[in-house]
Amino acid sequence: MSSSNQVQHQLTPIYQCDSQVHKTLRSVRDQLHQLCSRHSNRLVVVETMDGDVFEGHIRYCHNGVLYLSLSNEGCSRAFFPGPLPPNPYANFVLPLVLFNLLTISLL
């Protein structure tokens, strides 16, 4: 037990979230969770704060993470003679942190 106490005394945080920021972030997370849950299985375009854009279906949302099944809609948009080549990303589920989302648009 003494080594456990020593480790706890040596740990000092280098960052502590402000209580008001914490309250705001929790509120935003809860709001986005409810929104994404209501639109589960819908085709959406998601833009992150870093400017990345993803198109796919909302699979589910859990613990502040949105799980987006990437769309294979673009595979059939181009003309290919013969059968379409397989899309390696058709079954890929992308986890996105809710705090990093800028927009979610229904298609």
Coordinates of N, CA, C and O in Angstrom, one line a residue:
M1 N 0.8 -1.2 0.0 CA 0.0 0.0 0.0 C 0.9 1.3 0.0 O 0.5 2.2 -0.6
S2 N 2.0 1.2 0.6 CA 2.8 2.4 0.7 C 3.3 2.9 -0.6 O 3.4 4.0 -0.9
S3 N 3.7 1.9 -1.5 CA 4.1 2.3 -2.9 C 3.0 2.9 -3.7 O 3.2 3.8 -4.4
S4 N 1.7 2.5 -3.4 CA 0.6 3.1 -4.1 C 0.4 4.5 -3.6 O 0.1 5.4 -4.4
N5 N 0.6 4.8 -2.4 CA 0.5 6.2 -1.9 C 1.6 7.0 -2.4 O 1.4 8.2 -2.7
Q6 N 2.8 6.5 -2.5 CA 3.9 7.3 -3.1 C 3.6 7.7 -4.5 O 3.9 8.8 -4.9
V7 N 3.1 6.8 -5.3 CA 2.8 7.0 -6.7 C 1.7 8.2 -6.8 O 1.9 9.1 -7.6
Q8 N 0.7 8.1 -5.9 CA -0.3 9.1 -6.0 C 0.2 10.5 -5.6 O -0.2 11.5 -6.1
H9 N 1.1 10.5 -4.7 CA 1.7 11.8 -4.3 C 2.6 12.4 -5.4 O 2.8 13.6 -5.5
Q10 N 3.2 11.5 -6.2 CA 4.1 12.0 -7.2 C 3.4 12.5 -8.5 O 3.9 13.2 -9.3
L11 N 2.1 12.1 -8.6 CA 1.3 12.5 -9.8 C 0.7 13.9 -9.5 O 0.0 14.1 -8.6
T12 N 1.1 14.8 -10.4 CA 0.5 16.1 -10.3 C 0.0 16.5 -11.7 O 0.7 16.3 -12.7
P13 N -1.2 16.9 -11.8 CA -1.8 17.2 -13.1 C -1.1 18.4 -13.8 O -0.8 19.3 -13.1
I14 N -0.9 18.3 -15.1 CA -0.4 19.4 -15.9 C -1.5 20.2 -16.5 O -1.3 21.2 -17.1
Y15 N -2.7 19.6 -16.5 CA -3.9 20.3 -17.0 C -5.1 19.9 -16.2 O -5.3 18.7 -15.9
Q16 N -6.0 20.8 -15.9 CA -7.2 20.6 -15.2 C -8.3 21.4 -15.9 O -8.2 22.6 -16.1
C17 N -9.3 20.6 -16.4 CA -10.4 21.3 -17.1 C -11.2 22.2 -16.2 O -11.6 21.8 -15.1
D18 N -11.4 23.4 -16.6 CA -12.2 24.4 -15.9 C -13.7 23.8 -15.7 O -14.2 23.2 -16.7
S19 N -14.3 24.0 -14.6 CA -15.6 23.4 -14.3 C -16.7 23.9 -15.3 O -17.5 23.1 -15.7
Q20 N -16.6 25.1 -15.7 CA -17.6 25.7 -16.7 C -17.4 25.0 -18.1 O -18.3 24.7 -18.7
V21 N -16.1 24.9 -18.5 CA -15.8 24.2 -19.7 C -16.3 22.8 -19.7 O -16.9 22.3 -20.6
H22 N -16.1 22.1 -18.6 CA -16.5 20.7 -18.4 C -18.0 20.6 -18.5 O -18.6 19.7 -19.2
K23 N -18.7 21.5 -17.9 CA -20.2 21.5 -18.0 C -20.7 21.8 -19.4 O -21.6 21.1 -19.9
T24 N -20.0 22.7 -20.1 CA -20.4 23.0 -21.5 C -20.1 21.8 -22.4 O -20.9 21.4 -23.3
L25 N -18.9 21.2 -22.3 CA -18.6 20.0 -23.1 C -19.5 18.9 -22.9 O -19.9 18.2 -23.8
R26 N -19.9 18.6 -21.6 CA -20.8 17.5 -21.3 C -22.2 17.8 -22.0 O -22.8 16.9 -22.5
S27 N -22.6 19.1 -21.9 CA -23.9 19.4 -22.6 C -23.9 19.2 -24.1 O -24.8 18.7 -24.6
V28 N -22.8 19.6 -24.7 CA -22.6 19.5 -26.2 C -22.6 18.0 -26.5 O -23.3 17.5 -27.4
R29 N -21.8 17.2 -25.7 CA -21.7 15.8 -26.0 C -23.1 15.1 -25.9 O -23.5 14.3 -26.7
D30 N -23.9 15.4 -24.8 CA -25.2 14.9 -24.6 C -26.2 15.3 -25.8 O -26.9 14.4 -26.3
Q31 N -26.1 16.5 -26.2 CA -26.9 17.0 -27.3 C -26.6 16.3 -28.6 O -27.5 15.8 -29.3
L32 N -25.3 16.1 -28.9 CA -24.9 15.4 -30.1 C -25.3 13.9 -30.0 O -25.7 13.3 -31.0
H33 N -25.2 13.3 -28.9 CA -25.5 11.9 -28.7 C -27.0 11.7 -29.0 O -27.4 10.8 -29.8
Q34 N -27.9 12.6 -28.5 CA -29.3 12.5 -28.7 C -29.6 12.7 -30.2 O -30.4 12.0 -30.8
L35 N -29.0 13.7 -30.8 CA -29.2 14.0 -32.2 C -28.8 12.8 -33.1 O -29.5 12.4 -34.0
C36 N -27.6 12.2 -32.9 CA -27.1 11.1 -33.7 C -28.0 9.9 -33.4 O -28.2 9.1 -34.4
S37 N -28.4 9.7 -32.2 CA -29.3 8.5 -31.9 C -30.6 8.6 -32.7 O -31.1 7.6 -33.2
R38 N -31.2 9.8 -32.8 CA -32.4 10.0 -33.5 C -32.3 9.8 -35.0 O -33.2 9.5 -35.7
H39 N -31.1 10.0 -35.5 CA -30.8 9.8 -37.0 C -30.0 8.6 -37.3 O -29.3 8.6 -38.3
S40 N -30.0 7.6 -36.4 CA -29.3 6.3 -36.7 C -29.7 5.7 -38.0 O -30.9 5.8 -38.4
N41 N -28.8 5.2 -38.7 CA -28.9 4.6 -40.0 C -29.3 5.5 -41.1 O -29.6 5.1 -42.2
R42 N -29.2 6.8 -40.9 CA -29.4 7.8 -42.0 C -28.0 8.1 -42.6 O -27.0 8.1 -42.0
L43 N -28.1 8.5 -43.9 CA -27.0 8.9 -44.7 C -26.7 10.3 -44.4 O -27.5 11.2 -44.5
V44 N -25.4 10.6 -44.0 CA -25.0 12.0 -43.6 C -23.7 12.3 -44.2 O -22.9 11.5 -44.6
V45 N -23.4 13.6 -44.2 CA -22.0 14.1 -44.4 C -21.6 14.8 -43.1 O -22.3 15.6 -42.5
V46 N -20.4 14.4 -42.6 CA -19.9 14.9 -41.4 C -18.6 15.7 -41.7 O -17.7 15.2 -42.4
E47 N -18.5 16.9 -41.2 CA -17.2 17.6 -41.3 C -16.6 17.8 -39.9 O -17.3 18.2 -39.0
T48 N -15.3 17.6 -39.8 CA -14.7 17.7 -38.5 C -14.1 19.2 -38.4 O -14.0 19.9 -39.4
M49 N -13.6 19.5 -37.3 CA -13.1 20.8 -37.0 C -11.8 21.0 -37.8 O -11.4 22.1 -38.1
D50 N -11.1 19.9 -38.2 CA -9.9 20.0 -39.0 C -10.2 20.1 -40.5 O -9.2 20.1 -41.3
G51 N -11.4 20.1 -40.9 CA -11.8 20.2 -42.3 C -12.0 18.9 -43.0 O -12.2 18.9 -44.2
D52 N -11.8 17.7 -42.3 CA -12.0 16.4 -43.0 C -13.5 16.2 -43.2 O -14.3 16.6 -42.3
V53 N -13.9 15.7 -44.3 CA -15.3 15.4 -44.6 C -15.5 13.9 -44.9 O -14.7 13.3 -45.7
F54 N -16.5 13.4 -44.3 CA -16.8 11.9 -44.4 C -18.3 11.8 -44.8 O -19.2 12.5 -44.2
E55 N -18.6 10.9 -45.7 CA -20.0 10.5 -46.0 C -20.3 9.1 -45.6 O -19.5 8.2 -45.9
G56 N -21.4 8.9 -44.9 CA -21.7 7.6 -44.5 C -23.0 7.5 -43.7 O -23.7 8.5 -43.6
H57 N -23.3 6.3 -43.2 CA -24.5 6.1 -42.4 C -24.1 6.1 -40.9 O -23.1 5.5 -40.5
I58 N -24.9 6.8 -40.1 CA -24.7 6.8 -38.6 C -25.1 5.4 -38.1 O -26.2 4.9 -38.3
R59 N -24.1 4.7 -37.6 CA -24.4 3.3 -37.0 C -24.9 3.5 -35.6 O -25.9 3.0 -35.2
Y60 N -24.1 4.1 -34.7 CA -24.5 4.4 -33.4 C -23.5 5.4 -32.7 O -22.5 5.7 -33.3
C61 N -23.9 5.8 -31.5 CA -23.1 6.8 -30.8 C -23.0 6.3 -29.4 O -24.0 5.8 -28.8
H62 N -21.8 6.3 -28.8 CA -21.6 5.7 -27.5 C -20.4 6.4 -26.8 O -19.3 6.5 -27.5
N63 N -20.5 6.8 -25.6 CA -19.4 7.4 -24.9 C -18.7 8.5 -25.6 O -17.5 8.6 -25.6
G64 N -19.4 9.4 -26.3 CA -18.8 10.5 -26.9 C -18.2 10.2 -28.3 O -17.4 11.0 -28.8
V65 N -18.5 9.1 -28.8 CA -17.9 8.7 -30.1 C -19.1 8.3 -31.1 O -20.0 7.6 -30.7
L66 N -19.0 8.9 -32.3 CA -20.0 8.6 -33.3 C -19.3 7.6 -34.2 O -18.2 7.7 -34.7
Y67 N -20.1 6.5 -34.5 CA -19.6 5.4 -35.4 C -20.3 5.6 -36.7 O -21.5 5.4 -36.8
L68 N -19.5 5.9 -37.7 CA -20.0 6.2 -39.1 C -19.5 5.1 -40.0 O -18.3 4.9 -40.2
S69 N -20.5 4.4 -40.6 CA -20.2 3.4 -41.6 C -20.0 4.1 -43.0 O -20.9 4.8 -43.5
L70 N -18.8 4.1 -43.5 CA -18.5 4.9 -44.7 C -19.3 4.5 -45.8 O -19.6 3.3 -46.0
S71 N -19.7 5.4 -46.6 CA -20.6 5.2 -47.7 C -19.9 4.6 -48.9 O -18.7 5.0 -49.2
N72 N -20.5 3.7 -49.6 CA -20.0 3.3 -50.9 C -20.8 3.8 -52.1 O -20.7 3.3 -53.1
E73 N -21.4 5.0 -51.8 CA -22.3 5.6 -52.8 C -21.4 6.0 -54.0 O -21.9 6.0 -55.1
G74 N -20.2 6.4 -53.8 CA -19.3 6.9 -54.9 C -18.9 5.9 -55.8 O -18.4 6.2 -56.9
C75 N -19.0 4.6 -55.5 CA -18.5 3.5 -56.3 C -19.2 3.4 -57.6 O -18.7 3.1 -58.6
S76 N -20.5 3.7 -57.6 CA -21.3 3.5 -58.8 C -21.5 4.8 -59.6 O -22.2 4.8 -60.5
R77 N -20.8 5.8 -59.2 CA -21.0 7.1 -59.9 C -20.1 7.2 -61.1 O -20.4 8.0 -62.0
A78 N -19.1 6.4 -61.2 CA -18.2 6.4 -62.4 C -18.5 5.2 -63.3 O -19.1 4.2 -62.8
F79 N -18.2 5.4 -64.6 CA -18.5 4.3 -65.5 C -17.3 3.4 -65.6 O -16.1 3.8 -65.8
F80 N -17.5 2.1 -65.3 CA -16.5 1.1 -65.5 C -17.0 0.0 -66.4 O -18.1 -0.5 -66.2
P81 N -16.2 -0.4 -67.5 CA -16.7 -1.5 -68.3 C -16.6 -2.8 -67.4 O -15.7 -3.0 -66.7
G82 N -17.7 -3.5 -67.5 CA -17.7 -4.8 -66.7 C -18.2 -4.5 -65.3 O -18.6 -3.4 -65.0
P83 N -17.9 -5.5 -64.4 CA -18.4 -5.3 -63.0 C -17.6 -4.3 -62.3 O -16.4 -4.0 -62.6
L84 N -18.2 -3.6 -61.3 CA -17.5 -2.6 -60.5 C -16.4 -3.3 -59.7 O -16.6 -4.4 -59.1
P85 N -15.3 -2.6 -59.5 CA -14.2 -3.1 -58.6 C -14.7 -3.1 -57.2 O -15.5 -2.2 -56.8
P86 N -14.3 -4.0 -56.3 CA -14.8 -3.9 -55.0 C -14.3 -2.7 -54.2 O -13.1 -2.3 -54.5
N87 N -15.1 -2.1 -53.4 CA -14.7 -1.0 -52.6 C -14.1 -1.5 -51.3 O -14.8 -2.1 -50.5
P88 N -12.8 -1.3 -51.1 CA -12.2 -1.8 -49.8 C -12.7 -1.1 -48.6 O -12.5 -1.6 -47.5
Y89 N -13.4 0.1 -48.7 CA -13.9 0.8 -47.6 C -15.4 0.6 -47.3 O -16.0 1.3 -46.5
A90 N -16.1 -0.3 -48.1 CA -17.5 -0.4 -48.1 C -18.0 -0.8 -46.7 O -19.1 -0.4 -46.3
N91 N -17.3 -1.6 -46.0 CA -17.7 -2.1 -44.7 C -17.0 -1.5 -43.5 O -17.0 -2.0 -42.4
F92 N -16.3 -0.4 -43.8 CA -15.4 0.2 -42.8 C -16.3 1.1 -41.9 O -17.1 1.9 -42.4
V93 N -16.1 1.0 -40.6 CA -16.8 1.9 -39.6 C -15.8 2.8 -39.0 O -14.8 2.4 -38.4
L94 N -16.0 4.1 -39.2 CA -15.1 5.1 -38.7 C -15.5 5.7 -37.4 O -16.6 6.2 -37.3
P95 N -14.7 5.6 -36.3 CA -15.1 6.2 -35.1 C -14.7 7.7 -35.1 O -13.6 8.0 -35.4
L96 N -15.6 8.6 -34.8 CA -15.4 10.0 -34.8 C -15.7 10.6 -33.4 O -16.8 10.3 -32.9
V97 N -14.8 11.3 -32.8 CA -15.1 11.9 -31.5 C -16.1 13.1 -31.6 O -15.9 14.0 -32.5
L98 N -17.1 13.1 -30.8 CA -18.2 14.1 -31.0 C -17.6 15.5 -30.8 O -18.1 16.4 -31.5
F99 N -16.7 15.7 -30.0 CA -16.1 17.1 -29.7 C -15.4 17.6 -30.9 O -15.1 18.8 -31.0
N100 N -15.0 16.8 -31.9 CA -14.3 17.2 -33.0 C -15.2 17.5 -34.2 O -14.7 17.8 -35.3
L101 N -16.5 17.3 -34.1 CA -17.4 17.5 -35.2 C -17.8 19.0 -35.3 O -18.1 19.6 -34.4
L102 N -17.8 19.4 -36.6 CA -18.2 20.8 -36.9 C -19.6 20.8 -37.4 O -20.5 21.6 -36.9
T103 N -19.9 19.9 -38.4 CA -21.3 19.9 -38.9 C -21.6 18.4 -39.2 O -20.8 17.6 -39.5
I104 N -22.9 18.1 -39.1 CA -23.5 16.9 -39.6 C -24.7 17.2 -40.4 O -25.6 17.9 -39.9
S105 N -24.7 16.8 -41.7 CA -25.8 17.2 -42.6 C -26.4 15.9 -43.1 O -25.8 15.0 -43.6
L106 N -27.8 15.9 -43.1 CA -28.5 14.8 -43.7 C -28.5 14.8 -45.2 O -28.6 15.9 -45.7
L107 N -28.4 13.7 -45.8 CA -28.4 13.6 -47.3 C -29.8 13.0 -47.7 O -30.4 12.3 -47.1

